[in-house]
Short mmCIF file of C-alpha atoms in Angstrom, two decimals:
data_model
loop_
_atom_site.label_atom_id
_atom_site.label_comp_id
_atom_site.label_asym_id
_atom_site.label_seq_id
_atom_site.Cartn_x
_atom_site.Cartn_y
_atom_site.Cartn_z
CA MET A 1279 136.74 184.34 105.60
CA ARG A 1280 136.43 182.44 108.82
CA CYS A 1281 135.97 178.75 109.41
CA GLU A 1282 134.34 177.97 112.76
CA PRO A 1283 135.02 174.33 113.76
CA THR A 1284 135.46 171.92 116.60
CA GLY A 1285 136.90 168.56 117.64
CA ARG A 1286 136.53 165.87 120.30
CA ALA A 1287 139.07 164.55 122.76
CA GLY A 1288 139.88 160.87 122.54
CA THR A 1289 142.63 158.42 121.99
CA VAL A 1290 141.48 157.49 118.49
CA ALA A 1291 142.21 160.18 115.92
CA TRP A 1292 138.90 159.99 114.11
CA MET A 1293 136.60 159.06 117.02
CA ARG A 1294 134.67 162.33 117.01
CA ALA A 1295 134.45 162.35 113.22
CA ALA A 1296 133.24 158.76 113.15
CA ARG A 1297 130.61 159.47 115.80
CA LEU A 1298 129.33 162.59 114.07
CA LEU A 1299 129.27 160.91 110.67
CA LEU A 1300 127.50 157.88 112.14
CA ALA A 1301 124.82 160.14 113.55
CA LEU A 1302 124.41 161.79 110.18
CA VAL A 1303 124.25 158.51 108.28
CA LEU A 1304 121.65 157.24 110.75
CA SER A 1305 119.67 160.38 110.05
CA VAL A 1306 119.19 159.23 106.46
CA LEU A 1307 116.60 156.94 108.03
CA MET A 1308 114.96 159.61 110.15
CA ALA A 1309 115.49 162.91 108.48
CA SER A 1310 112.78 165.29 107.46
CA LEU A 1311 109.85 163.05 108.32
CA ALA A 1312 106.73 164.78 109.63
CA ALA A 1313 108.44 165.95 112.79
CA CYS A 1314 111.20 167.65 110.79
CA GLY A 1315 108.91 169.17 108.23
CA GLY A 1316 108.54 169.02 104.50
CA ALA A 1317 110.73 169.56 101.52
CA ALA A 1318 114.09 171.20 101.65
CA SER A 1319 114.62 174.66 100.22
CA SER A 1320 117.16 175.22 97.47
CA GLY A 1321 119.61 176.48 100.08
CA GLU A 1322 119.55 173.12 101.83
CA ASP A 1323 120.97 171.16 98.89
CA PRO A 1324 124.58 172.13 98.22
CA ASP A 1325 126.53 169.30 96.59
CA PRO A 1326 129.15 167.80 98.96
CA ALA A 1327 131.22 166.71 95.94
CA SER A 1328 131.85 170.40 95.21
CA ALA A 1329 133.84 170.69 98.45
CA LEU A 1330 135.98 167.60 97.93
CA PRO A 1331 139.15 167.10 95.84
CA GLY A 1332 138.65 166.83 92.09
CA GLY A 1333 141.02 163.88 91.86
CA SER A 1334 139.31 161.80 94.54
CA ALA A 1335 139.48 158.11 93.65
CA VAL A 1336 136.98 156.98 96.30
CA TYR A 1337 133.81 158.91 97.17
CA VAL A 1338 130.74 157.98 99.22
CA GLU A 1339 127.62 160.12 99.60
CA ALA A 1340 124.42 159.74 101.61
CA THR A 1341 121.15 161.65 101.45
CA VAL A 1342 120.46 162.38 105.10
CA ARG A 1343 117.27 164.37 104.60
CA PRO A 1344 115.09 162.77 101.91
CA LYS A 1345 112.05 164.63 100.61
CA GLY A 1346 108.97 164.12 98.47
CA ASP A 1347 108.36 160.63 97.07
CA GLN A 1348 111.78 159.56 98.30
CA LEU A 1349 110.77 160.48 101.84
CA GLU A 1350 107.51 158.53 101.59
CA GLU A 1351 109.28 155.38 100.38
CA VAL A 1352 111.90 155.57 103.14
CA ASP A 1353 109.14 156.11 105.70
CA ALA A 1354 107.21 153.05 104.45
CA PHE A 1355 110.35 150.92 104.48
CA LEU A 1356 111.34 151.95 108.00
CA LYS A 1357 107.90 151.36 109.42
CA LYS A 1358 108.34 147.69 108.53
CA VAL A 1359 111.95 147.41 109.70
CA LEU A 1360 111.48 149.30 112.97
CA ARG A 1361 107.94 147.99 113.55
CA THR A 1362 106.59 151.39 114.44
CA ASP A 1363 104.20 153.95 112.96
CA ASP A 1364 106.68 156.72 113.81
CA PRO A 1365 110.15 155.68 112.56
CA SER A 1366 111.34 159.29 112.78
CA ARG A 1367 110.78 159.40 116.54
CA LYS A 1368 112.37 156.00 117.09
CA LEU A 1369 115.50 156.91 115.17
CA HIS A 1370 115.72 160.30 116.85
CA ASP A 1371 115.73 158.40 120.13
CA LEU A 1372 118.72 156.33 118.93
CA ILE A 1373 120.69 159.53 118.31
CA ASP A 1374 119.69 160.90 121.69
CA ARG A 1375 120.67 157.67 123.42
CA ALA A 1376 124.09 157.79 121.73
CA GLY A 1377 124.53 161.32 123.06
CA ARG A 1378 123.73 160.20 126.58
CA GLU A 1379 126.12 157.26 126.35
CA GLU A 1380 128.88 159.57 125.10
CA GLY A 1381 128.14 161.89 128.00
CA ASP A 1382 127.82 165.05 125.89
CA GLY A 1383 124.02 165.31 125.90
CA THR A 1384 123.73 165.73 122.13
CA THR A 1385 120.16 165.37 120.83
CA TYR A 1386 118.84 165.28 117.29
CA ALA A 1387 116.14 167.91 117.75
CA LYS A 1388 118.33 170.44 119.53
CA ASP A 1389 121.77 169.89 118.02
CA LEU A 1390 121.42 168.36 114.53
CA ALA A 1391 118.01 169.17 113.06
CA PRO A 1392 118.48 172.99 113.12
CA TRP A 1393 121.42 172.91 110.69
CA LEU A 1394 121.57 169.53 108.95
CA GLY A 1395 121.24 169.78 105.17
CA ARG A 1396 120.27 167.08 102.71
CA ARG A 1397 123.54 165.35 101.86
CA VAL A 1398 126.88 164.30 103.34
CA GLY A 1399 129.88 163.20 101.25
CA LEU A 1400 133.20 161.60 102.17
CA ALA A 1401 136.32 161.19 100.03
CA ALA A 1402 139.44 159.17 100.69
CA VAL A 1403 142.69 161.17 100.56
CA ASP A 1404 146.37 160.27 100.48
CA LEU A 1405 145.62 156.70 99.36
CA GLY A 1406 149.29 156.15 98.58
CA ALA A 1407 150.38 157.11 102.08
CA GLU A 1408 151.19 154.62 104.80
CA LYS A 1409 148.05 155.82 106.58
CA PRO A 1410 145.36 156.99 104.11
CA GLY A 1411 142.92 159.61 105.34
CA TYR A 1412 139.51 161.12 104.65
CA VAL A 1413 137.74 164.43 104.34
CA ALA A 1414 133.97 164.85 104.69
CA ALA A 1415 131.62 167.64 103.66
CA ILE A 1416 128.25 167.81 105.44
CA ALA A 1417 125.73 170.15 103.83
CA THR A 1418 124.08 172.68 106.12
CA LYS A 1419 120.79 174.53 105.79
CA ASP A 1420 121.87 177.07 108.42
CA ALA A 1421 125.61 177.71 108.77
CA GLY A 1422 125.04 179.86 111.85
CA GLU A 1423 123.34 177.02 113.72
CA ALA A 1424 126.11 174.65 112.65
CA LYS A 1425 128.76 177.05 113.97
CA ALA A 1426 126.95 177.36 117.27
CA PHE A 1427 126.69 173.60 117.67
CA LEU A 1428 130.35 173.06 116.82
CA ALA A 1429 131.42 175.89 119.10
CA ARG A 1430 129.69 174.16 122.02
CA GLN A 1431 131.50 170.96 121.17
CA ALA A 1432 134.84 172.78 120.93
CA LYS A 1433 134.43 174.27 124.37
CA ARG A 1434 133.41 170.94 125.89
CA ASP A 1435 136.27 169.03 124.28
CA LYS A 1436 138.95 171.68 124.86
CA ALA A 1437 139.98 171.50 121.22
CA LYS A 1438 142.94 173.65 120.19
CA ARG A 1439 142.34 176.53 117.86
CA HIS A 1440 144.47 176.88 114.73
CA GLY A 1441 144.56 179.33 111.87
CA ASP A 1442 145.79 179.44 108.29
CA GLY A 1443 145.38 182.88 106.76
CA ASP A 1444 141.76 183.86 107.29
CA THR A 1445 140.67 180.28 108.08
CA THR A 1446 140.11 179.18 111.66
CA TYR A 1447 139.71 175.56 112.72
CA TYR A 1448 140.06 173.34 115.76
CA VAL A 1449 142.08 170.18 116.27
CA ASP A 1450 141.23 167.68 118.97
CA PRO A 1451 143.90 165.81 120.97
CA GLY A 1452 143.59 162.92 118.49
CA ASP A 1453 144.32 165.30 115.56
CA SER A 1454 140.83 165.22 114.08
CA VAL A 1455 139.97 168.55 112.42
CA TYR A 1456 136.53 170.21 112.17
CA GLY A 1457 135.06 173.38 110.83
CA VAL A 1458 132.24 175.23 109.07
CA HIS A 1459 132.96 176.96 105.80
CA GLY A 1460 130.39 178.19 103.33
CA ASP A 1461 127.50 175.74 103.21
CA PHE A 1462 129.43 172.83 104.71
CA VAL A 1463 130.63 171.36 107.96
CA LEU A 1464 134.09 170.02 107.06
CA VAL A 1465 135.60 167.07 108.92
CA SER A 1466 138.98 165.41 108.36
CA ASP A 1467 141.79 163.55 110.07
CA ARG A 1468 144.47 165.90 108.74
CA GLN A 1469 144.74 169.67 108.54
CA ALA A 1470 145.99 169.81 104.95
CA ALA A 1471 142.92 167.96 103.69
CA LEU A 1472 140.56 170.34 105.51
CA ARG A 1473 142.38 173.39 104.15
CA ARG A 1474 142.13 171.99 100.64
CA ALA A 1475 138.39 171.47 101.12
CA VAL A 1476 138.09 175.14 102.10
CA HIS A 1477 139.77 176.09 98.81
CA GLU A 1478 137.49 173.75 96.84
CA VAL A 1479 134.47 175.56 98.32
CA ASP A 1480 135.90 178.96 97.37
CA ASP A 1481 137.26 178.03 93.93
CA GLU A 1482 134.06 176.97 92.17
CA GLY A 1483 134.64 174.43 89.43
CA THR A 1484 137.64 172.66 90.95
CA GLY A 1485 135.84 170.08 93.08
CA LEU A 1486 134.94 166.48 92.35
CA ASP A 1487 131.57 167.61 90.97
CA HIS A 1488 133.42 169.13 87.99
CA THR A 1489 135.58 166.08 87.27
CA LYS A 1490 134.47 164.55 83.95
CA ALA A 1491 135.15 160.94 84.99
CA TYR A 1492 132.95 161.40 88.07
CA THR A 1493 130.11 163.30 86.40
CA ASP A 1494 129.96 160.87 83.47
CA ALA A 1495 129.92 157.89 85.85
CA VAL A 1496 127.11 159.12 88.13
CA LYS A 1497 124.89 160.95 85.65
CA ASP A 1498 122.69 157.91 84.93
CA LEU A 1499 122.24 156.85 88.57
CA PRO A 1500 118.66 157.20 89.84
CA ASP A 1501 117.73 160.65 91.12
CA ASP A 1502 115.95 159.20 94.15
CA ARG A 1503 119.00 157.39 95.47
CA LEU A 1504 119.78 157.53 99.17
CA GLY A 1505 123.44 156.66 98.76
CA THR A 1506 126.13 157.01 96.09
CA PHE A 1507 129.48 155.28 95.71
CA TYR A 1508 132.18 156.18 93.16
CA LEU A 1509 135.49 154.43 92.51
CA ASP A 1510 138.11 155.53 89.99
CA THR A 1511 139.34 152.05 89.14
CA LYS A 1512 142.28 153.19 87.04
CA ALA A 1513 143.61 155.38 89.85
CA VAL A 1514 143.22 152.52 92.31
CA GLY A 1515 144.90 150.16 89.84
CA GLU A 1516 147.82 152.55 89.50
CA LEU A 1517 148.13 152.70 93.29
CA ILE A 1518 148.19 148.91 93.47
CA ALA A 1519 150.74 148.83 90.65
CA ARG A 1520 153.07 151.14 92.54
CA ASN A 1521 152.77 149.00 95.63
CA ALA A 1522 153.50 145.88 93.54
CA GLY A 1523 157.07 147.03 93.01
CA THR A 1524 158.65 149.77 91.00
CA ARG A 1525 156.48 151.90 88.74
CA SER A 1526 157.95 150.27 85.65
CA GLY A 1527 158.57 146.77 87.02
CA ALA A 1528 157.02 143.57 85.68
CA GLY A 1529 154.65 143.30 88.62
CA ALA A 1530 153.39 146.84 88.08
CA ASP A 1531 152.90 146.19 84.34
CA ILE A 1532 150.78 143.11 85.06
CA VAL A 1533 148.57 145.05 87.48
CA ARG A 1534 148.10 147.87 84.96
CA LYS A 1535 147.19 145.31 82.31
CA VAL A 1536 144.63 143.71 84.58
CA PHE A 1537 142.95 147.06 85.29
CA SER A 1538 143.24 148.31 81.71
CA GLY A 1539 139.76 147.18 80.69
CA LEU A 1540 137.80 148.93 83.45
CA GLY A 1541 136.03 152.24 83.65
CA PRO A 1542 134.88 153.93 86.87
CA ALA A 1543 132.63 151.88 89.16
CA THR A 1544 129.53 153.32 90.79
CA ALA A 1545 126.76 152.15 93.11
CA ALA A 1546 123.41 153.59 94.14
CA LEU A 1547 121.31 152.75 97.21
CA THR A 1548 117.54 153.10 96.90
CA ALA A 1549 114.58 152.05 99.03
CA ASP A 1550 110.86 151.60 98.62
CA GLY A 1551 108.17 150.20 100.87
CA ASP A 1552 109.15 146.59 100.10
CA LYS A 1553 112.92 146.49 99.81
CA ALA A 1554 116.28 148.24 99.84
CA THR A 1555 118.40 147.87 96.69
CA LEU A 1556 122.09 148.44 96.02
CA GLU A 1557 122.79 148.65 92.28
CA THR A 1558 126.38 148.67 91.02
CA HIS A 1559 127.70 149.63 87.59
CA VAL A 1560 131.10 149.12 86.00
CA GLU A 1561 132.20 149.49 82.40
CA THR A 1562 134.38 146.69 81.08
CA THR A 1563 135.86 145.76 77.74
CA SER A 1564 135.90 142.43 75.95
CA ASP A 1565 139.70 142.31 76.26
CA ASN A 1566 140.51 139.06 78.08
CA ALA A 1567 143.71 140.55 79.44
CA SER A 1568 141.84 142.82 81.85
CA LEU A 1569 139.98 142.68 85.12
CA GLY A 1570 136.80 143.05 83.11
CA SER A 1571 137.06 139.41 82.07
CA LEU A 1572 137.07 138.36 85.73
CA LEU A 1573 133.87 140.17 86.63
CA GLY A 1574 131.67 137.83 84.65
CA THR A 1575 129.40 138.08 81.66
CA GLY A 1576 126.39 139.28 83.59
CA LYS A 1577 124.69 135.97 82.80
CA ALA A 1578 123.26 134.26 85.87
CA PRO A 1579 124.03 130.53 86.20
CA GLY A 1580 120.97 128.52 85.25
CA LEU A 1581 122.04 125.85 87.74
CA VAL A 1582 120.85 128.12 90.56
CA ARG A 1583 117.30 127.08 89.68
CA GLU A 1584 118.15 123.49 90.60
CA ALA A 1585 119.53 124.15 94.09
CA PRO A 1586 117.47 122.54 96.90
CA SER A 1587 114.48 124.62 98.03
CA ASP A 1588 115.45 124.25 101.72
CA SER A 1589 118.79 126.01 101.19
CA LEU A 1590 119.82 128.69 103.65
CA ALA A 1591 122.11 130.32 101.08
CA VAL A 1592 122.87 129.80 97.39
CA TYR A 1593 125.61 131.43 95.30
CA GLY A 1594 126.50 130.73 91.69
CA VAL A 1595 128.99 131.65 88.98
CA SER A 1596 128.36 131.06 85.28
CA ASP A 1597 130.75 129.50 82.73
CA VAL A 1598 133.48 128.63 85.21
CA GLY A 1599 135.74 126.99 82.63
CA THR A 1600 135.77 130.08 80.44
CA ALA A 1601 136.12 132.45 83.43
CA VAL A 1602 139.08 130.57 84.94
CA ARG A 1603 140.87 130.33 81.60
CA SER A 1604 140.38 134.06 81.01
CA SER A 1605 141.55 134.83 84.54
CA ILE A 1606 144.79 132.90 84.11
CA GLN A 1607 145.45 134.56 80.78
CA ALA A 1608 144.73 137.97 82.26
CA PHE A 1609 147.39 137.50 84.92
CA ALA A 1610 149.92 135.29 83.17
CA GLY A 1611 149.23 135.39 79.43
CA ALA A 1612 149.09 132.42 77.06
CA LEU A 1613 152.63 131.31 77.95
CA GLY A 1614 151.83 131.48 81.65
CA THR A 1615 148.74 129.36 81.11
CA ALA A 1616 150.82 126.68 79.38
CA VAL A 1617 153.47 126.74 82.10
CA LEU A 1618 150.88 126.55 84.87
CA GLY A 1619 149.07 123.70 83.16
CA GLY A 1620 152.29 121.79 82.61
CA GLN A 1621 153.40 122.17 86.21
CA LEU A 1622 150.03 120.94 87.46
CA GLU A 1623 150.05 117.89 85.19
CA SER A 1624 153.60 116.91 86.09
CA SER A 1625 152.84 117.01 89.83
CA THR A 1626 149.29 115.60 89.90
CA GLY A 1627 148.61 113.94 86.54
CA VAL A 1628 145.74 116.40 85.96
CA ASN A 1629 145.79 118.56 82.85
CA LEU A 1630 144.03 121.77 83.82
CA ASP A 1631 142.52 122.50 80.43
CA ARG A 1632 141.66 118.92 79.42
CA ASP A 1633 140.45 117.65 82.80
CA VAL A 1634 138.62 120.69 84.17
CA LEU A 1635 138.27 123.76 81.97
CA SER A 1636 137.16 121.89 78.87
CA TRP A 1637 133.91 120.68 80.47
CA ALA A 1638 133.25 122.93 83.53
CA GLY A 1639 130.04 124.96 83.18
CA ASP A 1640 128.11 126.76 85.91
CA ALA A 1641 129.17 126.39 89.54
CA VAL A 1642 126.66 126.74 92.38
CA VAL A 1643 127.23 126.38 96.13
CA PHE A 1644 124.36 125.84 98.55
CA VAL A 1645 124.34 125.67 102.36
CA ARG A 1646 121.55 124.23 104.55
CA GLY A 1647 120.79 123.98 108.26
CA THR A 1648 119.85 126.16 111.22
CA ARG A 1649 122.58 125.04 113.65
CA ALA A 1650 126.26 124.30 113.25
CA ALA A 1651 125.59 120.68 114.19
CA ASP A 1652 123.24 120.08 111.25
CA LEU A 1653 124.96 122.29 108.70
CA ASP A 1654 125.62 120.70 105.31
CA GLY A 1655 126.01 121.81 101.71
CA ALA A 1656 127.52 121.12 98.34
CA LEU A 1657 129.24 122.50 95.27
CA MET A 1658 127.32 121.63 92.10
CA LEU A 1659 129.23 121.94 88.83
CA SER A 1660 127.37 121.53 85.54
CA THR A 1661 129.17 119.76 82.69
CA THR A 1662 129.22 121.09 79.14
CA ASP A 1663 130.63 117.77 77.88
CA ASP A 1664 129.70 114.61 79.82
CA ALA A 1665 132.22 112.44 77.97
CA LYS A 1666 135.14 114.71 78.92
CA ALA A 1667 133.91 114.91 82.51
CA ALA A 1668 133.63 111.13 82.74
CA ALA A 1669 137.16 110.66 81.40
CA ALA A 1670 138.59 113.26 83.77
CA PHE A 1671 136.75 112.15 86.92
CA PRO A 1672 139.04 109.21 87.88
CA ARG A 1673 142.13 111.39 87.41
CA LEU A 1674 140.62 114.10 89.62
CA VAL A 1675 139.73 111.57 92.33
CA GLY A 1676 143.24 110.14 92.22
CA ALA A 1677 144.79 113.59 92.43
CA ALA A 1678 142.57 114.46 95.40
CA GLN A 1679 143.67 111.34 97.28
CA GLN A 1680 147.31 112.02 96.50
CA ALA A 1681 147.24 115.70 97.45
CA GLY A 1682 144.90 115.46 100.44
CA GLY A 1683 146.17 112.24 101.95
CA VAL A 1684 142.61 110.91 102.37
CA ARG A 1685 141.07 107.66 101.22
CA LEU A 1686 138.10 107.94 98.88
CA ARG A 1687 135.85 104.86 99.01
CA PRO A 1688 133.38 103.97 96.24
CA VAL A 1689 129.71 104.30 97.25
CA ARG A 1690 126.30 104.25 95.59
CA LEU A 1691 124.23 107.42 95.43
CA PRO A 1692 120.94 108.00 93.57
CA GLY A 1693 121.60 109.87 90.36
CA ALA A 1694 125.35 109.21 90.36
CA ASP A 1695 127.27 107.20 87.77
CA GLN A 1696 130.36 107.38 90.00
CA ALA A 1697 130.56 108.38 93.67
CA PHE A 1698 133.14 108.31 96.47
CA GLU A 1699 133.09 109.18 100.16
CA ALA A 1700 135.84 110.18 102.58
CA THR A 1701 136.18 110.84 106.29
CA LEU A 1702 137.84 114.19 106.92
CA PRO A 1703 139.51 114.89 110.28
CA GLY A 1704 137.45 117.33 112.33
CA ALA A 1705 134.58 117.54 109.80
CA PRO A 1706 131.02 117.21 111.15
CA ALA A 1707 130.06 114.81 108.34
CA ARG A 1708 131.59 112.70 105.60
CA ALA A 1709 132.63 114.27 102.33
CA TYR A 1710 131.33 113.04 98.97
CA VAL A 1711 132.43 113.54 95.39
CA ALA A 1712 130.14 112.26 92.65
CA ARG A 1713 129.42 112.51 88.93
CA GLY A 1714 126.02 112.14 87.32
CA LYS A 1715 124.41 113.15 84.07
CA GLY A 1716 125.29 116.78 83.40
CA ARG A 1717 126.72 117.33 86.86
CA VAL A 1718 129.72 116.88 89.18
CA VAL A 1719 129.18 117.29 92.92
CA LEU A 1720 131.41 117.88 95.94
CA ALA A 1721 129.38 117.70 99.16
CA LEU A 1722 129.60 117.67 102.93
CA GLY A 1723 127.07 115.12 104.20
CA GLN A 1724 125.28 112.35 102.35
CA ASP A 1725 121.93 114.14 102.33
CA ALA A 1726 123.55 117.16 100.73
CA ALA A 1727 125.17 114.95 98.09
CA ARG A 1728 121.81 113.32 97.30
CA SER A 1729 120.10 116.70 97.09
CA ALA A 1730 122.83 118.10 94.84
CA LEU A 1731 122.48 115.18 92.44
CA ARG A 1732 118.69 114.80 92.54
CA PRO A 1733 116.89 117.38 94.75
CA GLN A 1734 113.36 116.51 95.86
CA SER A 1735 112.33 120.16 95.58
CA THR A 1736 114.22 122.95 93.83
CA LEU A 1737 114.29 126.72 94.16
CA ASP A 1738 112.57 126.87 90.80
CA ALA A 1739 109.74 124.50 91.74
CA SER A 1740 109.14 126.13 95.13
CA GLY A 1741 108.84 129.64 93.69
CA ALA A 1742 111.87 130.91 95.63
CA TYR A 1743 113.78 131.54 92.41
CA ASP A 1744 111.02 133.74 90.97
CA ARG A 1745 110.75 135.68 94.24
CA ALA A 1746 114.49 136.35 94.13
CA LYS A 1747 114.28 137.42 90.49
CA GLN A 1748 111.47 139.82 91.29
CA ALA A 1749 113.44 141.26 94.21
CA ALA A 1750 116.46 141.79 91.91
CA GLY A 1751 114.35 143.87 89.55
CA GLY A 1752 113.93 141.15 86.93
CA TYR A 1753 117.59 140.10 86.80
CA ASP A 1754 118.18 136.33 86.97
CA PRO A 1755 119.64 135.74 90.45
CA PHE A 1756 123.08 134.37 91.27
CA LEU A 1757 122.66 134.91 95.04
CA LEU A 1758 119.86 134.00 97.44
CA LEU A 1759 119.92 134.17 101.24
CA ASP A 1760 116.97 133.16 103.42
CA VAL A 1761 117.31 135.80 106.13
CA GLN A 1762 115.08 134.03 108.64
CA LYS A 1763 117.08 130.79 108.41
CA ALA A 1764 120.29 132.79 108.70
CA LEU A 1765 118.96 134.48 111.85
CA ASP A 1766 118.09 131.09 113.35
CA MET A 1767 121.66 129.94 112.76
CA ALA A 1768 123.10 133.18 114.11
CA GLU A 1769 120.95 132.89 117.22
CA ALA A 1770 122.13 129.33 117.83
CA ALA A 1771 125.71 130.58 117.67
CA SER A 1772 125.15 133.89 119.53
CA ALA A 1773 122.29 133.18 121.92
CA THR A 1774 123.91 135.14 124.77
CA ASP A 1775 125.28 138.02 122.68
CA PRO A 1776 123.49 141.20 123.85
CA ASP A 1777 124.21 143.05 120.59
CA PHE A 1778 122.56 140.26 118.57
CA LYS A 1779 119.54 140.29 120.88
CA ARG A 1780 119.12 144.04 120.34
CA ALA A 1781 119.50 143.76 116.57
CA ARG A 1782 117.34 140.69 115.95
CA PRO A 1783 113.91 142.39 116.27
CA TYR A 1784 114.88 144.70 113.40
CA LEU A 1785 116.55 142.00 111.30
CA GLU A 1786 113.44 139.84 111.59
CA ALA A 1787 111.66 142.28 109.29
CA PHE A 1788 113.81 141.07 106.38
CA ALA A 1789 112.83 138.00 104.38
CA LEU A 1790 115.24 137.58 101.47
CA LEU A 1791 118.56 138.87 100.20
CA ALA A 1792 118.94 138.41 96.44
CA GLY A 1793 121.56 139.38 93.88
CA GLY A 1794 121.32 139.42 90.10
CA SER A 1795 123.42 140.80 87.26
CA LYS A 1796 123.10 141.77 83.61
CA ARG A 1797 125.49 142.95 80.90
CA SER A 1798 124.47 145.50 78.28
CA GLY A 1799 127.28 146.22 75.85
CA ASP A 1800 130.33 147.10 77.92
CA GLU A 1801 128.39 147.84 81.11
CA LEU A 1802 127.93 145.24 83.83
CA THR A 1803 125.09 145.99 86.26
CA THR A 1804 124.57 144.08 89.50
CA ARG A 1805 121.64 144.45 91.89
CA TYR A 1806 121.51 143.36 95.52
CA ALA A 1807 118.09 143.63 97.16
CA ALA A 1808 116.90 142.99 100.72
CA THR A 1809 113.13 142.50 100.95
CA VAL A 1810 110.99 143.18 104.01
CA GLY A 1811 107.76 141.47 104.98
#
């Protein structure tokens, strides 16, 4: 067995790996369009997970050569984003330009297309080490062409040749390691990880693709996905626990308790002619003493519907009182909740449970404006018990004055039963806190306060809410971002930035970013979608 690899000189250890992987990830947008020709053969589709460690806690995969219906959808999507009838050619040109800028003359047609397979996967390794690492497996459709390409790189970069038994590989001056073995180009930042990948390829059945936790987690993800993400939450929780102190210390026990209610987390990236969607899945339990209780119920806050229609961005969380109470109990237990509440009341006069958690419902934040100078926004908090909110409001205002050292002056606002304003040092506008029927508001700017209490036009009335729901695949949205307004603000702040100027023509194709979530049994699903016009 021989492993023919290469590296790249540089001061950063993973510079060559990052550049090669970036080129391959970019090729997910270009690969196998008309210029590259048709569907892949069965030999082009080895599973990168088969070459990566079975115990990998973090794994990311990208389809870099889509085919069939998947190819058509990606093509339609990219035509809108890149504003061209030939997105393949335009993206090939980006790869070629990167090769010219690097000075190595690499081109997609000559150097990548002859050997690039359908998928590339990357796993994190040595997560507990001071410097974690990675190992990547890039599927090839022609190992001979891949060896020839890497051999040219090795000669150009003067990479050092190493051997371990019948395996040969090269290490660049930054210690990045590269090679071809079996149906994969293997890339890592440490020799031991690459050698283990070689053994995973040879010892069929020992890779990540045969790990039950991984296969069970990804089996229901859509077949036409362009990207896959997998996280072993329990393994990550154990790593955090060890870093929290000793393995059996109190801090470690709390961390393990917090992660106890979670199963593996996964995400899938898909695209069609109208949008790109990232859908995440995580299994949780109903045990309040777990991180599952902090991830939400999957219920979108109804208050999002009532955010102003001219908002640049809106984000909401449902049932804040219940979520905060569960969060405190998850970390500190019932006794900790009592202690925390008592300490807060003795120092501020505010009883956490009585004055906040007992009446706090949905929380929604909105931001408006297209320049920093006219930026405003507010936090809207629905009340589940108006009488409790009214009784608590004066105590909360008093505590805010005491803790913040600012003077809150009574004012009149439409829709408010009680309202106060304050001048904050360095703030572009006055701050307002107000309480009306079914709502408490904290705002920056009087117009924002008025809109939070009694908006003239809402997301619901303007149709923006329904558009976001449709984008999120029918899930009630908790997140909306008007991309065009965001670009206007970014341009005002970065008018002379050359990178922004180059990116803006592509970003202008996007209209809306929306996020929605839903719980079914123990599984929480969240969708983030970016629509194109």
